PDB file of C-alpha atoms and ligand atoms in Angstrom:
ATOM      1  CA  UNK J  41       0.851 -33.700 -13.780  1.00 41.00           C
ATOM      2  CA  UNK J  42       4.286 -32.329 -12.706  1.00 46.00           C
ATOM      3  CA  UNK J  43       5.438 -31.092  -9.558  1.00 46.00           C
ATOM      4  CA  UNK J  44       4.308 -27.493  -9.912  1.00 49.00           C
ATOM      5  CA  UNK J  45       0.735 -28.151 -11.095  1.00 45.00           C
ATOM      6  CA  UNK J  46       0.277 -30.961  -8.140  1.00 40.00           C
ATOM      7  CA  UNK J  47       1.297 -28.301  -6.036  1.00 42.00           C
ATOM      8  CA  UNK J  48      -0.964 -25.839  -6.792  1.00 45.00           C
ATOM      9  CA  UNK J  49      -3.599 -27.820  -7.275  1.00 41.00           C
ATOM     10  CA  UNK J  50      -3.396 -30.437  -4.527  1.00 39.00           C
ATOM     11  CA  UNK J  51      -2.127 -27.857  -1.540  1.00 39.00           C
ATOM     12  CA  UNK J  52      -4.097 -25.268  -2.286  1.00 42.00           C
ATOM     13  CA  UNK J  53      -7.271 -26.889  -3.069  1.00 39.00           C
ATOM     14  CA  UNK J  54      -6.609 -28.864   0.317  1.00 36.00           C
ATOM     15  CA  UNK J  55      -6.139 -25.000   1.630  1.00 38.00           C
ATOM     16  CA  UNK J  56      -9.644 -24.215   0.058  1.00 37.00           C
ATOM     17  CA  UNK J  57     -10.776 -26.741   2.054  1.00 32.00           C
ATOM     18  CA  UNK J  58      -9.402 -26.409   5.438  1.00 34.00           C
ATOM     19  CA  UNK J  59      -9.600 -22.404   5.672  1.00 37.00           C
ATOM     20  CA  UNK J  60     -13.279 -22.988   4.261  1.00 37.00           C
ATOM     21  CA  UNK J  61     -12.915 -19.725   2.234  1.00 40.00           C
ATOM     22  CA  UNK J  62     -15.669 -18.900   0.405  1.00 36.00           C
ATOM     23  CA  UNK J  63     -15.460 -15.202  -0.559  1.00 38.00           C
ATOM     24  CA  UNK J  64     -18.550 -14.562  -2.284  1.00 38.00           C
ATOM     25  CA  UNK J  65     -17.089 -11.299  -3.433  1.00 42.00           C
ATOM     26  CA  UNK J  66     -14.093 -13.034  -5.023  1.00 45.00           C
ATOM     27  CA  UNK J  67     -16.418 -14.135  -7.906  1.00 44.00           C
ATOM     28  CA  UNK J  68     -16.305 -10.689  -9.556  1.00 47.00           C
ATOM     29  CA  UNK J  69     -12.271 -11.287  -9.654  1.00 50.00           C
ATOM     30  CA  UNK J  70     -10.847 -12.781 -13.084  1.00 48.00           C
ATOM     31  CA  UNK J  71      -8.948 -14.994 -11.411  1.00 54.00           C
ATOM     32  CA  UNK J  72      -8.903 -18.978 -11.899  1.00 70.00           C
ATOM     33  CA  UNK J  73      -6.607 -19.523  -9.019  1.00 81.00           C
ATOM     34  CA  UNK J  74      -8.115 -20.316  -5.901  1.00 92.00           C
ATOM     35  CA  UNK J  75      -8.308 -17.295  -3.028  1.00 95.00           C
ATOM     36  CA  UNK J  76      -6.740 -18.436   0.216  1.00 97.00           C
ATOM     37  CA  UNK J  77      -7.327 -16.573   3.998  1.00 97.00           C
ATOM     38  CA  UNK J  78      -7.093 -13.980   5.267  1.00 98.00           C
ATOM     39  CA  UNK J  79      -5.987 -16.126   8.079  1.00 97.00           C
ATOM     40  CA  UNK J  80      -3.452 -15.049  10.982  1.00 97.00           C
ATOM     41  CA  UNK J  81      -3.716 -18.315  13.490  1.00 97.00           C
ATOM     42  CA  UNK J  82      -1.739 -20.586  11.292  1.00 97.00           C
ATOM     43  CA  UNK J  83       1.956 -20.085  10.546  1.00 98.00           C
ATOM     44  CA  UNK J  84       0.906 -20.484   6.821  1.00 97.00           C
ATOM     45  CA  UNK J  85      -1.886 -17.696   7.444  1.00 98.00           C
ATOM     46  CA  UNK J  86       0.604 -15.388   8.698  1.00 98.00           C
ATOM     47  CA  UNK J  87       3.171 -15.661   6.139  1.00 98.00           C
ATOM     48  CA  UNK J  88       1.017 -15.112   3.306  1.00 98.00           C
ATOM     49  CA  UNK J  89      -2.191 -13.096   4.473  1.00 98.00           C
ATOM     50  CA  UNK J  90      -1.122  -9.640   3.338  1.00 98.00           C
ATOM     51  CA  UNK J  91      -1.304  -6.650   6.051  1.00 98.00           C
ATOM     52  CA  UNK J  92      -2.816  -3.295   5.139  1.00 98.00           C
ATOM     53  CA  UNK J  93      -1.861  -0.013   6.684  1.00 98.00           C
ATOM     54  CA  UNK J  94      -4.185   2.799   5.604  1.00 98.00           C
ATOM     55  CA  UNK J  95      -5.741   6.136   7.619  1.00 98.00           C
ATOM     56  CA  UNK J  96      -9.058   5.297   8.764  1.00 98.00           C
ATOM     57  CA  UNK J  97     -10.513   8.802   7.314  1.00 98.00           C
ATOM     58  CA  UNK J  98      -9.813  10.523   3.806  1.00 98.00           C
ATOM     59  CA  UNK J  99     -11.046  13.298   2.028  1.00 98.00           C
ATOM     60  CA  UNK J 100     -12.933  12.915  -0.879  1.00 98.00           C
ATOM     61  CA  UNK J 101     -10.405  13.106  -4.060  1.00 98.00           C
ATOM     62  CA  UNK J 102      -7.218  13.665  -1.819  1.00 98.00           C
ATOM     63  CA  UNK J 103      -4.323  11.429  -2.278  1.00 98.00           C
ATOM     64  CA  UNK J 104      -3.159   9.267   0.255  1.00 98.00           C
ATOM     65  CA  UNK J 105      -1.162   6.695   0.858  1.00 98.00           C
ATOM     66  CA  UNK J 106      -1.507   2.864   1.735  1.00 98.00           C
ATOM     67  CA  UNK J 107       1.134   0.206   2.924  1.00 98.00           C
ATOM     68  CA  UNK J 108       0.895  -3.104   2.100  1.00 98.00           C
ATOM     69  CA  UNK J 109       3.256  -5.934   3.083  1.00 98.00           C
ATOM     70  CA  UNK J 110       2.994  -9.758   2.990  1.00 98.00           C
ATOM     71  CA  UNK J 111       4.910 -10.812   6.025  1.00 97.00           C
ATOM     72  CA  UNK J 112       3.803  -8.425   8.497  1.00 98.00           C
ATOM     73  CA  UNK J 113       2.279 -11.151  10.948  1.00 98.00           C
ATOM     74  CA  UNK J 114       5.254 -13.630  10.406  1.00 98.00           C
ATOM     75  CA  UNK J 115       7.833 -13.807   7.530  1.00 97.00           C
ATOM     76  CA  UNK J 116       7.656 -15.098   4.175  1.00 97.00           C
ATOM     77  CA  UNK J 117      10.302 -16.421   2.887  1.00 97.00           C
ATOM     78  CA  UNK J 118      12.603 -15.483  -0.025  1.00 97.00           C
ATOM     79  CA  UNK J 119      14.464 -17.294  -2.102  1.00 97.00           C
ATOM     80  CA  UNK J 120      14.502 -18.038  -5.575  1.00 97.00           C
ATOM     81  CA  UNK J 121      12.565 -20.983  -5.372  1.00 97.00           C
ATOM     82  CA  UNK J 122       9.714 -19.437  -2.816  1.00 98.00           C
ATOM     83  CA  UNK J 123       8.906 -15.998  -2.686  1.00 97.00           C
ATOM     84  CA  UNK J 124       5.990 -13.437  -3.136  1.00 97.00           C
ATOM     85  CA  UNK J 125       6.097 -12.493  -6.653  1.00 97.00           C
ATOM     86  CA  UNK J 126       3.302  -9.515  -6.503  1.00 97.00           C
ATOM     87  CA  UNK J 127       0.924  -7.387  -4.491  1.00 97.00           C
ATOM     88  CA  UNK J 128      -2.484  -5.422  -5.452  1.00 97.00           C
ATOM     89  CA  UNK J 129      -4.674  -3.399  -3.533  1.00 98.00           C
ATOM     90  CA  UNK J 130      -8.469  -3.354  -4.105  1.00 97.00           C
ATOM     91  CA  UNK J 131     -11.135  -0.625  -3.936  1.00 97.00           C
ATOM     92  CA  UNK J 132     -14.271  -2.197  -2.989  1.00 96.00           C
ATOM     93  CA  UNK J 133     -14.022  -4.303  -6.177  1.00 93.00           C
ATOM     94  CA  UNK J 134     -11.782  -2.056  -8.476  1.00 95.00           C
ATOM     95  CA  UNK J 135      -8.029  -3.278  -8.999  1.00 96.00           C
ATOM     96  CA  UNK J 136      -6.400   0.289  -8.558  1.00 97.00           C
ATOM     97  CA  UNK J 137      -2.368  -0.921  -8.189  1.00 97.00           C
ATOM     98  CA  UNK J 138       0.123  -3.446  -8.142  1.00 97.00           C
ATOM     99  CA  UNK J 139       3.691  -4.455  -7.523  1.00 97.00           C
ATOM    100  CA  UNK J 140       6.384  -7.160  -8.812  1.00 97.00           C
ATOM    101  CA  UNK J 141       8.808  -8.214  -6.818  1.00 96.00           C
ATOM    102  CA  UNK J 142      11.914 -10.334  -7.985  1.00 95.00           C
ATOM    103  CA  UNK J 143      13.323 -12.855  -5.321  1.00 94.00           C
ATOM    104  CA  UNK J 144      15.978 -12.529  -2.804  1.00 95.00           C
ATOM    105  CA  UNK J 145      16.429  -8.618  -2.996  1.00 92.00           C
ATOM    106  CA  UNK J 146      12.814  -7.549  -3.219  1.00 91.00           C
ATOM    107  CA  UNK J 147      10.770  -7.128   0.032  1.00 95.00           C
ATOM    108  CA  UNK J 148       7.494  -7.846  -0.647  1.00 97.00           C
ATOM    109  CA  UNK J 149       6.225  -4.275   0.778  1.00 97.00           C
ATOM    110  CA  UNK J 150       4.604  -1.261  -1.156  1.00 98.00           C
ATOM    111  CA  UNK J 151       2.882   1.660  -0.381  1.00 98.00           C
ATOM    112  CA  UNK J 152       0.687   3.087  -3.538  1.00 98.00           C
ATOM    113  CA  UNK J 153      -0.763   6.193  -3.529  1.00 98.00           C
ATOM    114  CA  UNK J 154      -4.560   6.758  -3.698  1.00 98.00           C
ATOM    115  CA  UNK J 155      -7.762   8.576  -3.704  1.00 97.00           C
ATOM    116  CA  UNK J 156     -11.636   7.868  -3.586  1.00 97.00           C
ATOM    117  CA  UNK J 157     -13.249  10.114  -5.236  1.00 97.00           C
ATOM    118  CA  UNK J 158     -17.083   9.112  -3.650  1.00 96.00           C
ATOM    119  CA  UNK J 159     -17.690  10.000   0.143  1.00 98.00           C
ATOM    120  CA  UNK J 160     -19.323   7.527   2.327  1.00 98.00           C
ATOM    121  CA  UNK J 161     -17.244   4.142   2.901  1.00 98.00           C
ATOM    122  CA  UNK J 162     -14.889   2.461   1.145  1.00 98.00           C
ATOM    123  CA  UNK J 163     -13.579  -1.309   1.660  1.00 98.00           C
ATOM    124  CA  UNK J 164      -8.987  -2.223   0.865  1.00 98.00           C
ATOM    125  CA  UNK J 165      -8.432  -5.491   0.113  1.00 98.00           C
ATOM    126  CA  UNK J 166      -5.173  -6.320  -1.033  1.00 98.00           C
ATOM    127  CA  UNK J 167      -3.929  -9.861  -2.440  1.00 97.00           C
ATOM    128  CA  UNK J 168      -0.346 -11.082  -2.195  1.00 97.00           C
ATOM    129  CA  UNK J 169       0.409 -13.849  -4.983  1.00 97.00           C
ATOM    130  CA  UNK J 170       3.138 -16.707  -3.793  1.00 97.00           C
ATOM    131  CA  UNK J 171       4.713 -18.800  -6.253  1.00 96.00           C
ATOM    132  CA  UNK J 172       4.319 -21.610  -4.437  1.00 96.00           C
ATOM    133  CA  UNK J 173       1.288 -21.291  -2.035  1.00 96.00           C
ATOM    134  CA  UNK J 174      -0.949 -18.911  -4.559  1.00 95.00           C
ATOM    135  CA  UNK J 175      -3.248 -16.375  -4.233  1.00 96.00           C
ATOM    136  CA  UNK J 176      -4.095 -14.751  -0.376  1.00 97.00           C
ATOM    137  CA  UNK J 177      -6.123 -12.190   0.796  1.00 98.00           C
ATOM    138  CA  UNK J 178      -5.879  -9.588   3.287  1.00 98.00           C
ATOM    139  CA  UNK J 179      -8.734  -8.520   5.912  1.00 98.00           C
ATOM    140  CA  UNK J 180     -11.166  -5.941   4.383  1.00 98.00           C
ATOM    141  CA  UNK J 181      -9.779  -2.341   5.596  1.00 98.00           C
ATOM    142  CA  UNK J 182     -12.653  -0.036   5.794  1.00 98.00           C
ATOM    143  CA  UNK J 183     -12.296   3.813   5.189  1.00 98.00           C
ATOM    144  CA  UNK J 184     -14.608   6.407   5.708  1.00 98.00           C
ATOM    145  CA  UNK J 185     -14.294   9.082   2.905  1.00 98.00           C
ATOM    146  CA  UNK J 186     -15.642  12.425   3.770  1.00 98.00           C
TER     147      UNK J 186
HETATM  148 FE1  FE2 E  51       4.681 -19.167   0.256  1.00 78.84          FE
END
């Protein structure tokens, strides 16, 4: 086992553990990584739990916009060894956009552009991925489409 892979597998599974996440939703997600928060009352929560910033009413097929940022609640940092290497936001449980950040020089902030085609409610989630500290998820974001 090298360094990485102990990492990963040791802190975040220890993570798993102490946050006592247990998403049910997260099982529809192809992902074999664990899912980590969201969680803003540990320092660790805060840097990597992302922070959505959406309207709270839309019309029904009518582009809008969405800002989310990893680092809202405290900083992450980045440097080429630790930084936030992507972000996607979630439609109830439809992957609808993403974005790559390099280290140093990219912020890891983006604001996508959106609709929701089907009045009635609709749940964000967005997941920031860290390099060294994996997979996090935001609070759910509810909209009301009309
Ligand atoms: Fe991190």
């Amino acid at each position: 086992m090298n360094r990485r892979h102990f990492l990963k597998t040791g802190i975040l599974g220890a993570g798993t553990i102490l946050l006592g996440n247990t998403l049910s939703w997260a099982g529809e997600i192809k992902r074999d990584v664990p899912i980590f928060g969201p969680d803003t009352k540990t320092v660790g929560g805060k840097k990597h739990t992302p922070f959505i910033k959406a309207p709270k009413k839309v019309k029904a097929g009518e582009w809008f916009d969405v800002e989310v940022e990893v680092g809202h609640y405290h900083p992450h940092p980045n440097t080429k060894k630790h930084f936030i290497e992507s972000i996607s936001l979630w439609i109830d449980k439809l992957e609808v956009a993403s974005a790559k950040f390099k280290p140093v020089q990219g912020a890891p902030k983006a604001r996508f552009t959106i609709r929701i085609n089907k009045p009635g409610k609709a749940t964000l989630r967005a997941f920031g991925y860290c390099n060294i500290h994996g997979l996090w998820v935001s609070f759910p974001t509810e909209i009301e489409v009309v």
